[in-house]
Amino acid sequence: MPDRSVYNWTNIGISICGGLAAAAVFAVLTKGTLAGLALAHLAPLPIVIVALGLGVRHGASAAIVGTIALSFWPHYLFGMAYGLLVALPAWLGCYAAAGAPWGRRDLLSVNLSAWAVTAISVAIIGALVLFLSLAYFSHGAIDQPLAYVQGQFYFTLDQMMKERKPGEGGPTAEELTRFVKLYLPAVFATYALLLQCFNLWAGARLTQISGMLKLQWPDIAADFRLPRAVAVLFALATGLSFMGGFLGAAALVAASVLGMALGFQGLAVAHFWVRGSKSGTLTLAILYFFLGLLGLPMILLTLLGLADTALRFRERKSVAPRPADSP
């Protein structure tokens, strides 16, 4: 539906408070504690709730307020990291989920959940590629906003090397360090997409429960179809990721994020296939168990999602009625 953000002092105050709340949640990263890192996972949630509950314009205001606040304290680079990795993807996801309202019409009307994930993916890829380029040209000066995350990786590596028995084989410290430098941005980008999608879903549910959600809840299992261009870009980025240097690292980030997005489509196909079957709940429970335990099934889901972009498996299956409690 077209954005109908109502501008009054109450809504403006809520949007400002929501932006400050999101910034405060993300700022706990400066404490350098595990509890702070866990709490920072919910940083996009206030922006999502404001954007879906009051309108995307108020959500944009909340995102801007939080970014400005963190740019003044603790550091402008920290504010930059928040704005590009937390606030912008969260708002873009809500904007696409709301139909991308422009003027008095919506630019999007179908597959809104898939477009939301696509928008978040593009924002995360752009942010990480920008950080990589700045790090490449400034010799690591941009590492400060993510210093805690990077420090935890290196601390873990140091502990592993100290616990290794003398004469025991395995990779050297230099090899492990090189591995972390190459794959850390891609791992971080993929995890950021997962967190953003979770916060979008959780924020939408909370807004729905409160009665403020203006959108109809989509049938994600049936409607989640990424644009075919995502599959093409994924294949291209995967090929370029084998190159060294900045181009290879940037392509690896793109391939990882787009691969996760395609994995979501594969998961939607799995949900649709088992819909209405007696063993559907058990099948999905086993699937999610192995996803949480190993993560490896996501590769198979990515391949399934990649195939679905071309073959449209769900259109071949007779449409079953949607259960009342389906996500």
Tab-separated table of N, CA and C in Angstrom, residues 61-130:
chain	number	residue	atom	x	y	z
A	61	SER	N	13.630	7.995	9.089
A	61	SER	CA	14.032	8.966	10.115
A	61	SER	C	14.756	8.275	11.266
A	62	ALA	N	14.231	7.123	11.693
A	62	ALA	CA	14.876	6.372	12.773
A	62	ALA	C	16.275	5.925	12.369
A	63	ALA	N	16.432	5.452	11.131
A	63	ALA	CA	17.740	5.009	10.655
A	63	ALA	C	18.736	6.157	10.616
A	64	ILE	N	18.282	7.322	10.160
A	64	ILE	CA	19.169	8.486	10.061
A	64	ILE	C	19.568	8.983	11.448
A	65	VAL	N	18.606	9.025	12.368
A	65	VAL	CA	18.904	9.489	13.729
A	65	VAL	C	19.939	8.602	14.393
A	66	GLY	N	19.781	7.295	14.284
A	66	GLY	CA	20.741	6.377	14.878
A	66	GLY	C	22.124	6.511	14.268
A	67	THR	N	22.190	6.680	12.959
A	67	THR	CA	23.481	6.825	12.284
A	67	THR	C	24.191	8.100	12.723
A	68	ILE	N	23.446	9.188	12.807
A	68	ILE	CA	24.052	10.461	13.243
A	68	ILE	C	24.557	10.356	14.677
A	69	ALA	N	23.762	9.735	15.546
A	69	ALA	CA	24.158	9.614	16.950
A	69	ALA	C	25.458	8.829	17.095
A	70	LEU	N	25.586	7.705	16.396
A	70	LEU	CA	26.793	6.890	16.514
A	70	LEU	C	27.975	7.498	15.777
A	71	SER	N	27.711	8.421	14.846
A	71	SER	CA	28.811	9.109	14.165
A	71	SER	C	29.475	10.122	15.087
A	72	PHE	N	28.704	10.677	16.023
A	72	PHE	CA	29.292	11.590	17.008
A	72	PHE	C	29.957	10.818	18.144
A	73	TRP	N	29.340	9.720	18.559
A	73	TRP	CA	29.932	8.860	19.591
A	73	TRP	C	29.535	7.430	19.297
A	74	PRO	N	30.498	6.507	19.285
A	74	PRO	CA	31.887	6.651	19.707
A	74	PRO	C	32.850	7.125	18.622
A	75	HIS	N	32.476	6.979	17.331
A	75	HIS	CA	33.409	7.338	16.266
A	75	HIS	C	32.631	7.409	14.956
A	76	TYR	N	33.091	8.283	14.066
A	76	TYR	CA	32.357	8.415	12.809
A	76	TYR	C	32.433	7.147	11.967
A	77	LEU	N	33.523	6.379	12.091
A	77	LEU	CA	33.618	5.112	11.377
A	77	LEU	C	32.641	4.083	11.944
A	78	PHE	N	32.429	4.150	13.252
A	78	PHE	CA	31.442	3.265	13.882
A	78	PHE	C	30.047	3.609	13.379
A	79	GLY	N	29.761	4.906	13.279
A	79	GLY	CA	28.482	5.336	12.732
A	79	GLY	C	28.320	4.936	11.280
A	80	MET	N	29.421	4.973	10.532
A	80	MET	CA	29.389	4.552	9.138
A	80	MET	C	29.074	3.068	9.029
A	81	ALA	N	29.708	2.260	9.879
A	81	ALA	CA	29.444	0.821	9.877
A	81	ALA	C	27.991	0.542	10.234
A	82	TYR	N	27.469	1.255	11.224
A	82	TYR	CA	26.072	1.070	11.623
A	82	TYR	C	25.128	1.461	10.489
A	83	GLY	N	25.383	2.624	9.895
A	83	GLY	CA	24.499	3.104	8.847
A	83	GLY	C	24.445	2.191	7.643
A	84	LEU	N	25.609	1.661	7.231
A	84	LEU	CA	25.672	0.861	6.015
A	84	LEU	C	25.319	-0.604	6.244
A	85	LEU	N	25.649	-1.142	7.422
A	85	LEU	CA	25.461	-2.569	7.670
A	85	LEU	C	24.201	-2.894	8.470
A	86	VAL	N	23.664	-1.921	9.190
A	86	VAL	CA	22.491	-2.175	10.034
A	86	VAL	C	21.291	-1.353	9.567
A	87	ALA	N	21.429	-0.033	9.596
A	87	ALA	CA	20.279	0.839	9.362
A	87	ALA	C	19.773	0.770	7.926
A	88	LEU	N	20.679	0.926	6.950
A	88	LEU	CA	20.247	0.941	5.552
A	88	LEU	C	19.643	-0.389	5.102
A	89	PRO	N	20.287	-1.539	5.368
A	89	PRO	CA	19.635	-2.802	4.973
A	89	PRO	C	18.290	-3.016	5.651
A	90	ALA	N	18.186	-2.664	6.946
A	90	ALA	CA	16.922	-2.846	7.653
A	90	ALA	C	15.824	-2.009	7.016
A	91	TRP	N	16.143	-0.748	6.700
A	91	TRP	CA	15.126	0.116	6.108
A	91	TRP	C	14.769	-0.322	4.697
A	92	LEU	N	15.758	-0.703	3.887
A	92	LEU	CA	15.482	-1.133	2.525
A	92	LEU	C	14.616	-2.394	2.504
A	93	GLY	N	14.874	-3.311	3.455
A	93	GLY	CA	14.037	-4.499	3.544
A	93	GLY	C	12.597	-4.152	3.828
A	94	CYS	N	12.380	-3.215	4.739
A	94	CYS	CA	11.009	-2.775	5.053
A	94	CYS	C	10.378	-2.032	3.872
A	95	TYR	N	11.179	-1.238	3.190
A	95	TYR	CA	10.680	-0.477	2.039
A	95	TYR	C	10.190	-1.420	0.941
A	96	ALA	N	10.976	-2.468	0.650
A	96	ALA	CA	10.565	-3.437	-0.363
A	96	ALA	C	9.371	-4.248	0.115
A	97	ALA	N	9.374	-4.637	1.405
A	97	ALA	CA	8.254	-5.413	1.945
A	97	ALA	C	6.956	-4.620	1.920
A	98	ALA	N	7.057	-3.307	2.007
A	98	ALA	CA	5.872	-2.452	1.958
A	98	ALA	C	5.422	-2.160	0.537
A	99	GLY	N	6.110	-2.732	-0.457
A	99	GLY	CA	5.734	-2.522	-1.851
A	99	GLY	C	6.486	-1.417	-2.540
A	100	ALA	N	7.548	-0.910	-1.906
A	100	ALA	CA	8.342	0.192	-2.463
A	100	ALA	C	7.456	1.371	-2.851
A	101	PRO	N	6.751	1.957	-1.880
A	101	PRO	CA	5.838	3.065	-2.202
A	101	PRO	C	6.574	4.271	-2.770
A	102	TRP	N	6.032	4.802	-3.845
A	102	TRP	CA	6.619	5.984	-4.476
A	102	TRP	C	5.466	6.887	-4.917
A	103	GLY	N	5.365	8.017	-4.265
A	103	GLY	CA	4.246	8.892	-4.552
A	103	GLY	C	2.948	8.252	-4.075
A	104	ARG	N	2.005	8.106	-4.987
A	104	ARG	CA	0.713	7.516	-4.644
A	104	ARG	C	0.545	6.106	-5.186
A	105	ARG	N	1.656	5.448	-5.542
A	105	ARG	CA	1.551	4.089	-6.049
A	105	ARG	C	2.700	3.252	-5.518
A	106	ASP	N	2.560	1.942	-5.656
A	106	ASP	CA	3.598	1.000	-5.243
A	106	ASP	C	4.365	0.533	-6.467
A	107	LEU	N	5.671	0.498	-6.343
A	107	LEU	CA	6.499	0.004	-7.442
A	107	LEU	C	6.507	-1.517	-7.490
A	108	LEU	N	6.224	-2.166	-6.361
A	108	LEU	CA	6.220	-3.626	-6.281
A	108	LEU	C	4.857	-4.086	-5.788
A	109	SER	N	4.396	-5.214	-6.321
A	109	SER	CA	3.093	-5.728	-5.904
A	109	SER	C	3.101	-7.233	-5.660
A	110	VAL	N	4.092	-7.961	-6.150
A	110	VAL	CA	4.172	-9.414	-5.966
A	110	VAL	C	5.556	-9.784	-5.460
A	111	ASN	N	5.645	-10.982	-4.867
A	111	ASN	CA	6.932	-11.496	-4.359
A	111	ASN	C	7.621	-10.495	-3.432
A	112	LEU	N	6.848	-9.871	-2.560
A	112	LEU	CA	7.415	-8.807	-1.725
A	112	LEU	C	8.461	-9.341	-0.754
A	113	SER	N	8.252	-10.551	-0.232
A	113	SER	CA	9.250	-11.115	0.686
A	113	SER	C	10.575	-11.341	-0.031
A	114	ALA	N	10.523	-11.821	-1.277
A	114	ALA	CA	11.748	-12.039	-2.039
A	114	ALA	C	12.423	-10.721	-2.391
A	115	TRP	N	11.628	-9.719	-2.736
A	115	TRP	CA	12.207	-8.414	-3.035
A	115	TRP	C	12.840	-7.796	-1.789
A	116	ALA	N	12.259	-8.055	-0.609
A	116	ALA	CA	12.841	-7.552	0.631
A	116	ALA	C	14.221	-8.164	0.871
A	117	VAL	N	14.328	-9.482	0.681
A	117	VAL	CA	15.623	-10.147	0.846
A	117	VAL	C	16.612	-9.659	-0.203
A	118	THR	N	16.143	-9.428	-1.427
A	118	THR	CA	17.016	-8.916	-2.483
A	118	THR	C	17.555	-7.537	-2.122
A	119	ALA	N	16.681	-6.677	-1.620
A	119	ALA	CA	17.110	-5.333	-1.239
A	119	ALA	C	18.134	-5.375	-0.114
A	120	ILE	N	17.891	-6.216	0.884
A	120	ILE	CA	18.846	-6.356	1.984
A	120	ILE	C	20.179	-6.884	1.468
A	121	SER	N	20.129	-7.859	0.564
A	121	SER	CA	21.356	-8.454	0.021
A	121	SER	C	22.180	-7.413	-0.726
A	122	VAL	N	21.522	-6.614	-1.565
A	122	VAL	CA	22.235	-5.588	-2.326
A	122	VAL	C	22.893	-4.581	-1.388
A	123	ALA	N	22.175	-4.183	-0.335
A	123	ALA	CA	22.724	-3.217	0.612
A	123	ALA	C	23.939	-3.774	1.339
A	124	ILE	N	23.874	-5.023	1.761
A	124	ILE	CA	24.986	-5.631	2.484
A	124	ILE	C	26.187	-5.819	1.573
A	125	ILE	N	25.955	-6.293	0.361
A	125	ILE	CA	27.060	-6.464	-0.588
A	125	ILE	C	27.722	-5.116	-0.869
A	126	GLY	N	26.921	-4.091	-1.127
A	126	GLY	CA	27.484	-2.768	-1.380
A	126	GLY	C	28.298	-2.247	-0.213
A	127	ALA	N	27.790	-2.443	1.011
A	127	ALA	CA	28.505	-1.961	2.191
A	127	ALA	C	29.832	-2.683	2.381
A	128	LEU	N	29.830	-4.011	2.252
A	128	LEU	CA	31.064	-4.772	2.459
A	128	LEU	C	32.075	-4.509	1.363
A	129	VAL	N	31.616	-4.358	0.127
A	129	VAL	CA	32.546	-4.035	-0.963
A	129	VAL	C	33.157	-2.655	-0.734
A	130	LEU	N	32.351	-1.712	-0.242
A	130	LEU	CA	32.885	-0.388	0.076
A	130	LEU	C	33.937	-0.476	1.175
